[in-house]
Amino acid sequence: MNLLVYKTLDELNKDLADYIIKIAEMSIEEDDKFDFVLTGGSSPKALYQYLATECQHRIDWGKVYFFFGDERNVASTDENYNGLMAKKTLLDPLNIKEDHIFYVNTSLAPEDAAADYKKALDKHFKNQEINFDLVLLGMGDDAHTASIFPGTDLVENNKATVAAVYVEKLNTHRISLTAPLINQADHVAFLVFGENKAEAIKHVIGDEEKDFSKYPSQLINPVDGKLTWFTDEATTSLLT
Ligand code: 6PG
């Protein structure tokens, strides 16, 4: 596991963009495509805008397939839909073709949306093992990642799949990749910054004794892949 700590968000986003571009170049060189899972939440907004502007000419974006690590159970036109934020800040500005974007179909019931998404992934990966080239993740101040929230069934789900989960604290359903599916990726990168995440990351990275139900981000440990944390000084201030 590689922990990178930056003084400013600008430096962090620039380095993370370079990291993404580097993996994209390798993947396109190897497979003529780059399978890239986006995170939701607010943290990646500036990164997506940077990729869509400063990095628009650095790779052939037409060879990138975009996926989502999780989705909220809201309409695709809802401001809280992760796909909409990515569409506005990254996908539309880069003119990504619809057939290169895998949105979660939240017009279906959560369980059906999860099954529908898994089916689309299986098709894309030709019914072989689903190995994303890069999964970008955020982390909540409660140490959740994707929609793997503390104390939910998703923590125990040991299948490499897409699942629907009811999150009591949010009083809503979510659709999410499971930890085993994320861990099949070649690269996983966390994008976590800000004082409010310091307590969570202290446990997620610092605790010898793991408690997956309390700190679900501890589940993320790519089998053959590489895990990198892109953080800032505020978020790592409690790490010894
Ligand atoms: C979501 C995300 C979620 C997010 C964290 C951090 O749907 O909200 O996928 O896992 O990454 O909640 O969110 P912020 O970046 O807004 O702090």
mmCIF file of C-alpha atoms and ligand atoms in Angstrom, residues 38-45 68-72 80-82 85 136-142 144-149 170 174-176 190-193 196-197 217, ligand 1:
data_model
loop_
_atom_site.group_PDB
_atom_site.id
_atom_site.type_symbol
_atom_site.label_atom_id
_atom_site.label_comp_id
_atom_site.label_asym_id
_atom_site.label_seq_id
_atom_site.Cartn_x
_atom_site.Cartn_y
_atom_site.Cartn_z
ATOM 1 C CA LEU A 38 -15.224 6.465 -11.101
ATOM 2 C CA THR A 39 -16.107 7.354 -7.548
ATOM 3 C CA GLY A 40 -19.106 9.404 -6.572
ATOM 4 C CA GLY A 41 -19.294 12.000 -3.829
ATOM 5 C CA SER A 42 -17.943 15.550 -3.969
ATOM 6 C CA SER A 43 -14.194 14.912 -3.570
ATOM 7 C CA PRO A 44 -13.449 14.028 -7.226
ATOM 8 C CA LYS A 45 -15.175 17.058 -8.808
ATOM 9 C CA PHE A 68 -19.269 3.707 -11.295
ATOM 10 C CA GLY A 69 -18.209 2.173 -7.989
ATOM 11 C CA ASP A 70 -21.628 2.869 -6.593
ATOM 12 C CA GLU A 71 -24.818 4.785 -7.252
ATOM 13 C CA ARG A 72 -27.546 6.323 -5.185
ATOM 14 C CA ASN A 80 -27.363 13.332 -6.144
ATOM 15 C CA TYR A 81 -26.903 10.821 -8.967
ATOM 16 C CA ASN A 82 -23.143 10.113 -9.144
ATOM 17 C CA MET A 85 -21.834 14.798 -11.604
ATOM 18 C CA LEU A 136 -11.027 5.280 -7.974
ATOM 19 C CA LEU A 137 -12.617 5.380 -4.507
ATOM 20 C CA GLY A 138 -13.625 8.024 -2.007
ATOM 21 C CA MET A 139 -14.092 7.444 1.704
ATOM 22 C CA GLY A 140 -16.708 8.840 4.046
ATOM 23 C CA ASP A 141 -15.912 10.168 7.535
ATOM 24 C CA ASP A 142 -17.478 6.926 8.801
ATOM 25 C CA HIS A 144 -17.315 3.674 4.213
ATOM 26 C CA THR A 145 -16.188 3.377 0.622
ATOM 27 C CA ALA A 146 -18.338 2.977 -2.468
ATOM 28 C CA SER A 147 -21.586 2.105 -0.688
ATOM 29 C CA ILE A 148 -20.012 -0.358 1.702
ATOM 30 C CA PHE A 149 -21.258 1.298 4.880
ATOM 31 C CA LEU A 170 -29.296 7.341 5.130
ATOM 32 C CA ARG A 174 -27.631 2.103 -2.756
ATOM 33 C CA ILE A 175 -26.166 0.007 -5.587
ATOM 34 C CA SER A 176 -22.480 -0.830 -5.178
ATOM 35 C CA PHE A 190 -8.359 6.305 -2.735
ATOM 36 C CA LEU A 191 -8.935 10.044 -3.037
ATOM 37 C CA VAL A 192 -9.389 11.283 0.538
ATOM 38 C CA PHE A 193 -8.709 14.741 1.927
ATOM 39 C CA ASN A 196 -13.170 15.419 8.777
ATOM 40 C CA LYS A 197 -11.703 12.161 7.442
ATOM 41 C CA SER A 217 -12.506 0.748 3.788
HETATM 42 C C1 6PG B 1 -20.979 8.178 -2.840
HETATM 43 C C2 6PG B 1 -19.567 7.712 -2.957
HETATM 44 C C3 6PG B 1 -19.019 7.552 -1.596
HETATM 45 C C4 6PG B 1 -18.088 8.737 -1.435
HETATM 46 C C5 6PG B 1 -17.825 9.019 -0.001
HETATM 47 C C6 6PG B 1 -17.012 10.306 0.155
HETATM 48 O O1 6PG B 1 -21.831 7.709 -3.583
HETATM 49 O O2 6PG B 1 -21.176 9.071 -1.994
HETATM 50 O O3 6PG B 1 -19.279 6.822 -3.816
HETATM 51 O O4 6PG B 1 -18.357 6.373 -1.323
HETATM 52 O O5 6PG B 1 -16.891 8.486 -2.134
HETATM 53 O O6 6PG B 1 -19.078 9.169 0.640
HETATM 54 O O7 6PG B 1 -17.822 11.357 -0.308
HETATM 55 P P1 6PG B 1 -17.223 12.849 -0.397
HETATM 56 O O8 6PG B 1 -16.191 12.806 -1.483
HETATM 57 O O9 6PG B 1 -18.410 13.695 -0.779
HETATM 58 O O10 6PG B 1 -16.644 13.151 0.958
#
